[in-house]
Short mmCIF file of C-alpha atoms in Angstrom, two decimals:
data_model
loop_
_atom_site.label_atom_id
_atom_site.label_comp_id
_atom_site.label_asym_id
_atom_site.label_seq_id
_atom_site.Cartn_x
_atom_site.Cartn_y
_atom_site.Cartn_z
CA MET A 13 9.62 -39.89 -18.28
CA HIS A 14 7.06 -36.89 -17.47
CA MET A 15 8.38 -33.56 -18.91
CA SER A 16 6.61 -29.98 -18.16
CA HIS A 17 5.95 -26.81 -19.88
CA PRO A 18 4.61 -23.43 -18.58
CA LEU A 19 1.13 -22.56 -19.99
CA ILE A 20 -1.08 -19.91 -19.18
CA ASP A 21 -4.37 -20.96 -18.72
CA THR A 22 -7.55 -19.43 -20.17
CA ARG A 23 -9.10 -19.82 -17.44
CA THR A 24 -7.37 -18.23 -14.75
CA GLY A 25 -5.20 -16.57 -16.41
CA TYR A 26 -1.58 -18.12 -14.32
CA ARG A 27 0.65 -19.84 -15.44
CA VAL A 28 -0.35 -24.09 -14.91
CA SER A 29 2.03 -27.21 -15.82
CA PHE A 30 0.81 -30.27 -17.69
CA ASP A 31 2.55 -34.17 -17.69
CA THR A 32 3.00 -34.05 -21.43
CA ASN A 33 1.86 -37.26 -22.88
CA LEU A 34 0.01 -38.93 -26.21
CA ALA A 35 -2.18 -37.58 -28.03
CA ARG A 36 -2.35 -33.78 -25.86
CA SER A 37 1.67 -33.53 -25.69
CA ARG A 38 1.58 -31.45 -29.52
CA ARG A 39 -1.27 -29.26 -28.54
CA ILE A 40 1.07 -28.17 -25.40
CA HIS A 41 3.36 -27.56 -26.93
CA ARG A 42 1.78 -24.85 -30.26
CA LEU A 43 -0.39 -23.69 -26.65
CA GLN A 44 3.62 -22.91 -25.88
CA ALA A 45 4.90 -21.48 -28.75
CA ARG A 46 1.83 -19.19 -28.91
CA ALA A 47 2.25 -18.19 -25.69
CA ALA A 48 6.11 -17.90 -26.51
CA ARG A 49 5.29 -15.76 -29.77
CA ASP A 50 2.42 -13.09 -27.63
CA VAL A 51 4.76 -11.70 -26.10
CA SER A 52 8.06 -12.02 -28.21
CA GLN A 53 6.71 -10.19 -31.63
CA GLN A 54 5.49 -7.64 -32.10
CA ILE A 55 1.34 -7.57 -31.28
CA ALA A 56 -0.44 -5.13 -31.67
CA SER A 57 -3.91 -4.17 -28.45
CA GLU A 58 -5.90 -0.78 -27.81
CA VAL A 59 -5.76 -0.88 -24.16
CA VAL A 60 -3.05 -1.79 -22.36
CA VAL A 61 -2.71 -2.44 -19.06
CA VAL A 62 1.43 -2.40 -17.59
CA GLY A 63 1.19 -4.48 -13.78
CA ALA A 64 -1.74 -6.43 -12.58
CA GLY A 65 -1.60 -5.65 -9.48
CA ALA A 66 -4.93 -4.94 -7.65
CA ALA A 67 -4.89 -1.39 -9.57
CA GLY A 68 -4.05 -2.63 -12.65
CA LEU A 69 -6.49 -5.50 -12.55
CA THR A 70 -8.48 -2.80 -11.83
CA ALA A 71 -8.66 -1.26 -14.95
CA ALA A 72 -7.59 -4.01 -17.37
CA TYR A 73 -11.86 -5.34 -15.85
CA PHE A 74 -13.31 -1.13 -16.31
CA ALA A 75 -11.29 -0.44 -19.62
CA ALA A 76 -12.69 -4.01 -20.68
CA SER A 77 -16.38 -3.25 -19.91
CA GLN A 78 -16.48 -0.58 -22.31
CA GLY A 79 -15.91 -2.40 -24.73
CA ALA A 80 -11.76 -1.97 -25.55
CA GLN A 81 -9.69 -5.24 -26.71
CA VAL A 82 -6.81 -4.96 -23.24
CA THR A 83 -3.66 -6.45 -22.90
CA VAL A 84 -1.79 -7.26 -18.86
CA LEU A 85 1.19 -6.59 -19.38
CA GLU A 86 3.27 -8.80 -15.25
CA LYS A 87 6.15 -9.25 -15.23
CA ASN A 88 5.92 -11.53 -12.81
CA ARG A 89 5.05 -15.47 -13.46
CA GLU A 90 0.81 -14.80 -11.36
CA ALA A 91 -0.76 -11.14 -10.74
CA GLY A 92 -0.89 -9.97 -7.68
CA LYS A 93 1.52 -10.67 -5.68
CA LYS A 94 1.10 -8.16 -3.39
CA VAL A 95 -2.02 -8.29 -2.66
CA LEU A 96 -1.57 -11.89 -1.86
CA ILE A 97 0.55 -10.89 0.45
CA SER A 98 -2.05 -7.93 2.05
CA GLY A 99 -3.15 -7.97 5.29
CA GLY A 100 -1.78 -10.84 6.62
CA THR A 101 -3.59 -12.64 3.82
CA ARG A 102 -6.43 -11.20 4.68
CA CYS A 103 -6.14 -8.45 3.04
CA ASN A 104 -8.22 -5.69 4.18
CA VAL A 105 -9.68 -4.04 1.05
CA LEU A 106 -11.35 -1.29 2.17
CA PRO A 107 -12.38 1.59 5.24
CA THR A 108 -15.73 1.66 6.45
CA HIS A 109 -15.07 5.71 6.49
CA THR A 110 -13.07 8.13 4.69
CA ASP A 111 -11.75 11.47 5.54
CA LEU A 112 -9.08 12.91 3.04
CA ASN A 113 -7.17 15.29 5.38
CA LYS A 114 -6.21 12.83 8.11
CA ASP A 115 -6.28 8.66 6.49
CA TYR A 116 -4.00 9.95 3.01
CA PHE A 117 -0.97 11.21 2.38
CA THR A 118 0.62 13.72 -0.28
CA GLU A 119 2.32 16.57 -0.96
CA SER A 120 -0.03 17.48 -4.44
CA LYS A 121 -2.51 20.48 -3.68
CA LEU A 122 -5.20 17.90 -2.08
CA GLY A 123 -7.94 19.47 -4.45
CA ALA A 124 -6.01 17.30 -6.89
CA LEU A 125 -6.70 14.55 -4.58
CA ARG A 126 -10.58 15.06 -3.76
CA ALA A 127 -11.83 15.48 -7.38
CA VAL A 128 -10.05 11.70 -8.32
CA PHE A 129 -12.33 9.96 -4.61
CA ALA A 130 -15.43 12.42 -6.39
CA SER A 131 -15.16 10.07 -9.09
CA TRP A 132 -15.97 6.81 -6.80
CA SER A 133 -18.34 6.83 -3.53
CA LEU A 134 -17.19 3.96 -1.03
CA GLY A 135 -20.29 2.29 -1.13
CA ASP A 136 -20.30 2.36 -5.02
CA CYS A 137 -17.01 0.46 -4.29
CA ARG A 138 -17.93 -1.33 -1.56
CA HIS A 139 -20.47 -2.65 -4.32
CA TRP A 140 -18.41 -3.43 -6.80
CA LEU A 141 -16.03 -5.52 -5.63
CA GLU A 142 -18.99 -7.54 -2.99
CA SER A 143 -21.07 -8.09 -6.82
CA PRO A 144 -21.97 -11.44 -9.11
CA GLU A 145 -22.08 -9.89 -11.77
CA HIS A 146 -18.77 -7.68 -11.12
CA ILE A 147 -15.98 -9.26 -9.07
CA GLY A 148 -18.50 -10.91 -6.79
CA ILE A 149 -16.18 -11.40 -2.77
CA PRO A 150 -18.34 -11.81 0.55
CA LEU A 151 -17.18 -9.02 2.65
CA THR A 152 -17.58 -8.61 6.56
CA VAL A 153 -16.71 -5.41 8.50
CA GLU A 154 -14.02 -5.45 11.64
CA GLU A 155 -16.38 -2.82 13.57
CA ALA A 156 -13.70 -2.63 16.00
CA ASP A 157 -10.16 -0.74 13.50
CA SER A 158 -13.16 -0.40 10.83
CA LYS A 159 -12.11 -2.98 8.21
CA TYR A 160 -13.36 -4.87 5.57
CA PHE A 161 -12.20 -8.03 4.38
CA PRO A 162 -12.94 -11.40 2.82
CA ILE A 163 -15.36 -12.90 5.15
CA SER A 164 -13.19 -15.75 3.47
CA ASN A 165 -10.24 -13.94 5.13
CA SER A 166 -7.96 -15.22 1.93
CA ALA A 167 -6.18 -12.82 -0.02
CA LYS A 168 -6.70 -15.71 -2.86
CA GLU A 169 -9.48 -15.00 -2.99
CA VAL A 170 -9.57 -11.43 -3.76
CA ARG A 171 -6.49 -12.27 -6.32
CA ASP A 172 -8.08 -15.31 -8.13
CA LYS A 173 -11.62 -13.08 -8.51
CA LEU A 174 -10.48 -10.28 -9.94
CA VAL A 175 -8.70 -12.19 -12.39
CA ARG A 176 -11.94 -14.29 -13.23
CA ALA A 177 -13.46 -10.94 -13.68
CA CYS A 178 -11.46 -9.35 -16.18
CA LEU A 179 -11.12 -12.73 -17.59
CA ARG A 180 -15.12 -12.77 -18.34
CA LYS A 181 -14.53 -9.81 -20.12
CA GLY A 182 -12.26 -10.58 -22.05
CA VAL A 183 -8.79 -9.46 -20.43
CA LYS A 184 -4.97 -11.27 -22.15
CA PHE A 185 -2.19 -11.47 -19.87
CA ARG A 186 1.12 -11.53 -20.56
CA TYR A 187 3.39 -12.53 -18.00
CA ASP A 188 6.87 -12.99 -17.65
CA ALA A 189 6.34 -9.23 -19.39
CA ASN A 190 8.53 -6.68 -18.34
CA LEU A 191 8.95 -3.16 -19.54
CA LYS A 192 11.26 -1.96 -20.69
CA TYR A 193 10.95 1.90 -22.28
CA ILE A 194 6.74 3.16 -23.64
CA GLN A 195 6.91 5.86 -26.46
CA HIS A 196 5.13 7.71 -28.74
CA GLN A 197 3.89 5.99 -32.41
CA GLU A 198 2.29 8.21 -35.20
CA PRO A 199 -0.72 8.16 -35.82
CA ALA A 200 -2.06 8.03 -31.92
CA GLN A 201 -0.50 5.12 -31.12
CA LEU A 202 1.82 3.92 -28.21
CA GLN A 203 4.77 0.98 -27.94
CA CYS A 204 5.23 -0.29 -25.32
CA GLY A 205 9.09 -2.50 -25.68
CA LEU A 206 9.63 -5.26 -23.23
CA VAL A 207 12.93 -6.42 -22.18
CA ASN A 208 12.84 -9.90 -23.73
CA GLY A 209 12.42 -6.94 -27.22
CA GLY A 210 8.68 -7.80 -27.68
CA ILE A 211 6.60 -4.47 -28.40
CA VAL A 212 3.54 -4.08 -27.88
CA GLU A 213 1.20 -0.95 -29.75
CA ALA A 214 -2.01 0.20 -28.14
CA LYS A 215 -4.53 3.31 -28.27
CA ALA A 216 -4.27 4.02 -24.67
CA VAL A 217 -2.19 2.93 -21.98
CA VAL A 218 -2.28 3.02 -18.19
CA LEU A 219 0.09 2.27 -16.15
CA ALA A 220 0.35 0.57 -12.41
CA THR A 221 2.75 -0.14 -12.48
CA GLY A 222 3.71 0.05 -8.15
CA GLY A 223 6.73 1.44 -6.97
CA LEU A 224 8.97 0.01 -4.68
CA SER A 225 8.43 -2.20 -1.56
CA TYR A 226 8.72 -4.99 -1.48
CA PRO A 227 11.35 -5.61 -3.88
CA HIS A 228 10.85 -9.52 -3.21
CA LEU A 229 7.53 -8.97 -5.38
CA GLY A 230 9.39 -7.80 -8.08
CA THR A 231 8.57 -4.24 -7.65
CA ASP A 232 12.06 -2.28 -8.89
CA GLY A 233 10.73 1.72 -9.92
CA ARG A 234 10.86 0.43 -13.55
CA GLY A 235 7.36 2.38 -13.99
CA HIS A 236 9.21 5.34 -12.11
CA GLN A 237 12.13 5.77 -14.70
CA VAL A 238 9.35 4.74 -17.44
CA LEU A 239 7.90 8.08 -16.85
CA THR A 240 10.50 9.90 -15.92
CA LYS A 241 12.50 9.29 -19.25
CA LEU A 242 8.78 10.58 -20.90
CA GLY A 243 9.36 14.38 -19.38
CA HIS A 244 7.60 13.93 -15.54
CA SER A 245 9.07 14.56 -13.01
CA LEU A 246 8.84 12.68 -9.25
CA HIS A 247 8.31 13.32 -5.87
CA PRO A 248 11.34 12.34 -3.94
CA MET A 249 10.33 8.34 -3.11
CA TYR A 250 10.61 7.00 -0.04
CA PRO A 251 9.48 4.27 2.13
CA ALA A 252 6.14 4.75 3.96
CA LEU A 253 4.08 2.06 6.23
CA THR A 254 7.39 0.98 7.48
CA PRO A 255 8.35 -0.21 10.95
CA LEU A 256 10.77 1.58 13.13
CA LYS A 257 14.13 1.05 14.30
CA GLY A 258 15.50 3.14 17.76
CA TRP A 259 16.08 1.98 21.71
CA HIS A 260 13.46 0.67 23.51
CA PRO A 261 12.61 2.29 27.11
CA GLY A 262 15.67 2.09 29.59
CA GLN A 263 18.03 0.64 26.36
CA GLN A 264 15.75 -2.89 27.58
CA GLN A 265 14.56 -5.13 24.98
CA LEU A 266 10.92 -5.87 25.01
CA ALA A 267 10.99 -7.36 21.30
CA GLY A 268 7.50 -9.06 21.70
CA LEU A 269 5.56 -6.68 23.73
CA SER A 270 2.34 -5.82 22.11
CA LEU A 271 0.00 -2.51 23.21
CA TYR A 272 -3.45 -2.06 21.84
CA SER A 273 -4.17 1.67 23.83
CA VAL A 274 -1.37 4.02 22.90
CA ASP A 275 -2.06 7.30 21.86
CA ALA A 276 1.05 8.76 19.36
CA ALA A 277 1.48 11.41 17.87
CA ALA A 278 4.88 12.90 15.37
CA VAL A 279 6.05 15.91 17.13
CA ASP A 280 7.62 18.65 14.74
CA LEU A 281 9.56 20.85 16.87
CA SER A 282 11.51 23.18 14.16
CA ARG A 283 7.82 24.98 13.85
CA THR A 284 6.73 25.43 17.20
CA LYS A 285 7.32 28.68 18.38
CA GLY A 286 8.71 30.42 21.60
CA LYS A 287 7.41 27.70 24.07
CA GLY A 288 4.19 26.34 22.17
CA GLN A 289 4.33 21.93 21.31
CA GLY A 290 4.79 22.41 17.83
CA LYS A 291 3.55 20.23 15.39
CA GLY A 292 1.23 17.52 15.28
CA SER A 293 0.72 14.31 13.45
CA LYS A 294 -2.11 11.57 15.21
CA ALA A 295 -1.77 8.24 14.56
CA ALA A 296 -5.46 6.91 13.79
CA ARG A 297 -4.79 3.51 15.26
CA ALA A 298 -3.58 2.11 19.26
CA GLY A 299 -2.08 -0.33 17.92
CA MET A 300 2.06 -0.61 19.07
CA LEU A 301 4.76 -3.41 18.91
CA PHE A 302 7.39 -3.74 20.06
CA THR A 303 10.72 -5.62 17.42
CA HIS A 304 14.29 -7.32 18.01
CA ARG A 305 14.92 -3.13 16.39
CA GLY A 306 12.66 -1.28 16.89
CA PHE A 307 8.94 -0.10 16.81
CA SER A 308 5.41 -1.58 14.80
CA GLY A 309 2.33 -1.73 14.94
CA PRO A 310 -0.26 0.56 13.29
CA ALA A 311 0.28 3.90 15.18
CA VAL A 312 3.86 3.44 13.88
CA LEU A 313 3.30 2.45 10.39
CA ASP A 314 0.62 5.24 10.37
CA LEU A 315 3.66 7.98 11.59
CA SER A 316 6.71 6.49 10.82
CA HIS A 317 7.18 8.39 6.37
CA HIS A 318 7.17 11.43 9.14
CA ALA A 319 10.15 9.99 10.54
CA VAL A 320 11.33 8.84 7.19
CA MET A 321 10.71 11.59 5.16
CA ALA A 322 13.07 13.52 7.03
CA LEU A 323 15.56 10.75 8.27
CA GLU A 324 15.46 9.83 4.05
CA ARG A 325 16.70 14.32 2.78
CA SER A 326 18.09 15.00 6.23
CA LYS A 327 15.42 17.45 7.73
CA PRO A 328 15.12 17.35 11.27
CA LYS A 329 13.75 14.66 13.19
CA PRO A 330 9.93 15.08 14.25
CA VAL A 331 9.42 13.25 17.55
CA VAL A 332 7.66 10.57 17.96
CA ARG A 333 5.92 11.05 21.80
CA VAL A 334 3.49 8.28 22.98
CA SER A 335 1.34 7.50 25.78
CA TRP A 336 1.81 3.94 26.48
CA THR A 337 -2.30 3.91 28.07
CA GLY A 338 -3.95 6.64 26.06
CA GLN A 339 -4.65 7.42 30.10
CA SER A 340 -4.11 11.85 30.44
CA MET A 341 -1.20 13.10 32.94
CA GLU A 342 -4.17 13.49 34.95
CA TYR A 343 -5.15 10.17 35.31
CA TRP A 344 -1.17 8.85 36.42
CA ARG A 345 -0.98 11.51 38.42
CA GLY A 346 -3.09 10.49 41.04
CA VAL A 347 -2.28 7.04 40.59
CA LEU A 348 1.46 7.92 41.30
CA GLN A 349 0.41 10.11 44.32
CA GLY A 350 -2.07 8.00 45.93
CA SER A 351 -2.03 5.93 48.65
CA GLN A 352 -3.29 3.05 47.67
CA GLY A 353 0.42 1.70 46.74
CA GLY A 354 1.96 1.68 50.73
CA ALA A 355 5.16 0.08 50.92
CA ALA A 356 4.74 -1.81 46.83
CA GLY A 357 7.26 -0.72 44.13
CA VAL A 358 6.52 2.13 41.17
CA GLY A 359 7.16 -1.27 39.08
CA ALA A 360 4.06 -2.68 40.37
CA VAL A 361 1.60 -0.30 40.98
CA LEU A 362 1.99 1.10 36.92
CA HIS A 363 2.10 -2.67 35.84
CA ARG A 364 -0.91 -3.15 38.95
CA HIS A 365 -2.64 0.39 35.98
CA GLY A 366 -3.04 -1.28 33.19
CA LEU A 367 0.21 -1.55 32.11
CA PRO A 368 1.93 -5.06 31.23
CA LYS A 369 5.14 -5.93 33.97
CA ARG A 370 8.22 -5.36 31.13
CA LEU A 371 7.07 -1.81 30.06
CA ALA A 372 6.72 -0.64 33.89
CA ASP A 373 9.98 -2.18 34.95
CA ALA A 374 11.88 -0.67 31.96
CA LEU A 375 10.35 2.51 32.00
CA CYS A 376 11.31 2.56 36.36
CA HIS A 377 14.81 1.56 35.02
CA GLU A 378 14.74 4.29 32.39
CA ALA A 379 13.69 7.26 35.67
CA ALA A 380 16.07 5.68 38.35
CA VAL A 381 13.03 4.32 40.73
CA THR A 382 13.41 1.03 40.24
CA ALA A 383 13.65 -0.04 44.00
CA THR A 384 11.62 2.62 44.95
CA PRO A 385 8.33 1.98 46.89
CA LEU A 386 5.97 4.44 45.94
CA ALA A 387 5.27 6.16 49.12
CA GLN A 388 9.13 7.29 48.90
CA LEU A 389 8.82 8.80 45.80
CA LYS A 390 10.26 12.18 45.59
CA LYS A 391 8.04 14.70 43.11
CA GLY A 392 10.80 15.05 40.92
CA ASP A 393 11.01 11.33 39.94
CA ARG A 394 7.45 12.30 40.01
CA GLN A 395 7.00 14.01 37.72
CA LYS A 396 9.68 12.37 35.24
CA LEU A 397 7.87 9.36 35.00
CA LEU A 398 4.58 11.10 34.39
CA GLN A 399 5.98 12.12 31.57
CA LEU A 400 7.80 8.69 30.43
CA LEU A 401 3.98 6.87 31.08
CA THR A 402 2.33 9.86 28.99
CA GLY A 403 4.19 11.17 26.62
CA TYR A 404 8.03 9.13 26.06
CA GLU A 405 9.74 10.61 23.23
CA LEU A 406 10.81 7.19 21.13
CA ALA A 407 14.75 7.23 20.30
CA VAL A 408 14.18 6.82 16.46
CA THR A 409 17.41 5.81 14.69
CA GLY A 410 16.04 5.04 11.46
CA HIS A 411 14.54 2.53 9.55
CA GLU A 412 13.16 -0.65 7.35
CA GLY A 413 13.72 0.57 4.11
CA TYR A 414 11.31 -1.13 1.62
CA ALA A 415 11.78 -4.39 2.30
CA LYS A 416 8.63 -4.52 5.21
CA ALA A 417 7.04 -1.01 3.72
CA GLU A 418 3.81 -1.46 2.95
CA VAL A 419 3.91 1.22 0.32
CA THR A 420 6.24 3.66 -1.43
CA GLY A 421 5.33 7.77 -0.61
CA GLY A 422 6.37 10.51 -3.43
CA GLY A 423 6.41 9.65 -6.91
CA VAL A 424 4.53 11.52 -10.12
CA PRO A 425 2.71 14.48 -8.72
CA LEU A 426 -0.73 15.29 -9.05
CA SER A 427 -0.56 18.67 -10.61
CA GLU A 428 0.88 16.50 -13.43
CA VAL A 429 -2.16 14.13 -14.10
CA ASP A 430 -5.51 15.43 -15.42
CA CYS A 431 -7.26 14.14 -11.73
CA SER A 432 -10.33 13.69 -14.19
CA SER A 433 -9.55 10.80 -15.89
CA MET A 434 -5.67 9.78 -13.99
CA GLN A 435 -4.50 10.67 -17.89
CA SER A 436 -0.52 12.36 -18.25
CA LYS A 437 -0.16 15.82 -19.31
CA LYS A 438 3.05 14.98 -21.18
CA VAL A 439 1.68 12.50 -22.88
CA ALA A 440 -1.69 11.93 -24.71
CA HIS A 441 -2.95 9.16 -23.64
CA LEU A 442 -1.12 6.93 -21.32
CA PHE A 443 -3.22 7.28 -17.84
CA LEU A 444 -1.52 6.66 -14.23
CA CYS A 445 -2.42 4.45 -11.08
CA GLY A 446 -2.05 3.90 -8.47
CA GLU A 447 1.22 3.83 -6.38
CA VAL A 448 2.68 5.70 -9.02
CA CYS A 449 0.96 8.62 -7.97
CA ASP A 450 2.01 10.93 -5.40
CA VAL A 451 -0.37 9.49 -2.85
CA PHE A 452 -0.66 6.66 -0.14
CA GLY A 453 -3.59 6.37 2.63
CA ARG A 454 -2.80 4.93 6.36
CA ILE A 455 -3.22 1.68 7.33
CA GLY A 456 -6.94 -0.10 6.91
CA GLY A 457 -7.52 -0.32 3.04
CA PHE A 458 -6.93 3.38 2.60
CA ASN A 459 -4.04 2.00 0.18
CA PHE A 460 -6.61 -0.59 -1.41
CA TYR A 461 -9.45 2.81 -1.93
CA TRP A 462 -6.73 4.57 -3.82
CA ALA A 463 -6.29 0.88 -5.84
CA TRP A 464 -9.58 0.38 -7.10
CA LEU A 465 -10.06 3.37 -7.45
CA SER A 466 -7.89 5.16 -9.60
CA GLY A 467 -7.47 1.93 -11.52
CA ARG A 468 -11.34 2.21 -12.35
CA LEU A 469 -11.03 6.12 -13.90
CA ALA A 470 -7.84 4.96 -15.69
CA GLY A 471 -9.62 2.20 -17.41
CA LEU A 472 -12.19 3.76 -18.02
CA SER A 473 -10.61 6.57 -19.03
CA ALA A 474 -7.76 4.19 -21.36
CA ALA A 475 -11.53 3.69 -23.21
CA GLU A 476 -12.76 5.81 -23.70
CA SER A 477 -10.21 8.13 -25.27
CA CYS A 478 -9.97 4.74 -27.66
CA LEU A 479 -12.42 5.26 -28.78
CA SER A 480 -12.24 8.48 -29.55
CA SER A 481 -9.77 8.74 -31.33
CA THR A 482 -11.70 6.26 -33.27
CA MET A 483 -14.30 8.06 -33.78
CA CYS A 484 -11.14 11.37 -35.00
CA MET A 485 -10.08 8.55 -37.62
CA HIS A 486 -13.43 7.81 -38.75
CA ASP A 487 -14.60 11.10 -39.26
CA ASP A 488 -11.33 12.32 -41.26
CA ALA A 489 -11.61 9.13 -43.38
#
């Protein structure tokens, strides 16, 4: 009879199982008991990182690189569960370029965001990921979408190499370690209380607990709850980069239909004056997908937070307008006024000029010209079709929530963080990074860059904080 016991593998940092047989049995029981004591009893570390996602692993790596003794507390049984599903498990680790005005969203001041991004360039971050001296992930670029992926197309490689790099630096991992509270201890000490009753003390704590997206992975907003008890305020949180619900054109069912050249924008009509068109935010990507309950794809996800914020906060909802092929109104006017269609129906002509047949038929249904030959198309119907082709207003009725949201919007305002170090302005020696902060990026590796960037700054600063407190203690002595 063989039995299996959970244990921390010191090579990988993950929980593994071994058969209890012969002489190995006693050794396994000893290690198992030691691992249990580490979490349930009071332990101490110079830097404690709460959360083993992308930002937390980065913080741990850089804190340890400065010589700090680092312990990572992770509530799950393995690190980087969200990393593993990123990019359809391919893990789009970086964009090729960034524009803070277009690629990131925050309700905090943009100057604060710039201060954090000034700490580490995109090129230096890429070098850190690729260099065998650091993480060692060979990358390749997809020029069409301006994204970096691992050559292996494996999110698991990214997660595993991050953990191994941390282990090489001496980082210790404690799994099944669910944070309950953080409180200040004297002198210059923070105490992390765990749900199971354990206590971990540290000279500095990095909070990298993530947000609320993908709750099936264990995300529950615990970090935000802890921070509010410590005196932090929060910009109201909401699901970001999440699919939208709504009726398809002509109230037809177009699920599964993909488009690759759309122009999409969210337009806030409440900010228009007179006959103006309102202030708009244009999607950076051109891909779109009709789902069973609405709309998804990069173009929709990039814009969805505008609609979600309005819905969640009971404010006027922006209009999401789509040009299905990206062609101008002048182009389509020429098609619909042309004589080449002859006796062909309007839907057939639209399909002939690049519109998927199902969508062409749905638009004709909505314009009430399903059986109309192009040669008999009336002026008013032509004008309506032009609007449907180049400025279609999606009938958005809701969103898919945190279950399908890539990230969480809102969070700790950057005004409550020292953006030169990511240290909390409310609690000394407490550092924040990743999704707990009021920052997220669009689809395309931008949120990973924020995780790497903010995690690095928080980790380096936490280690420096430990060194400073140690020097002060020596000076006092």
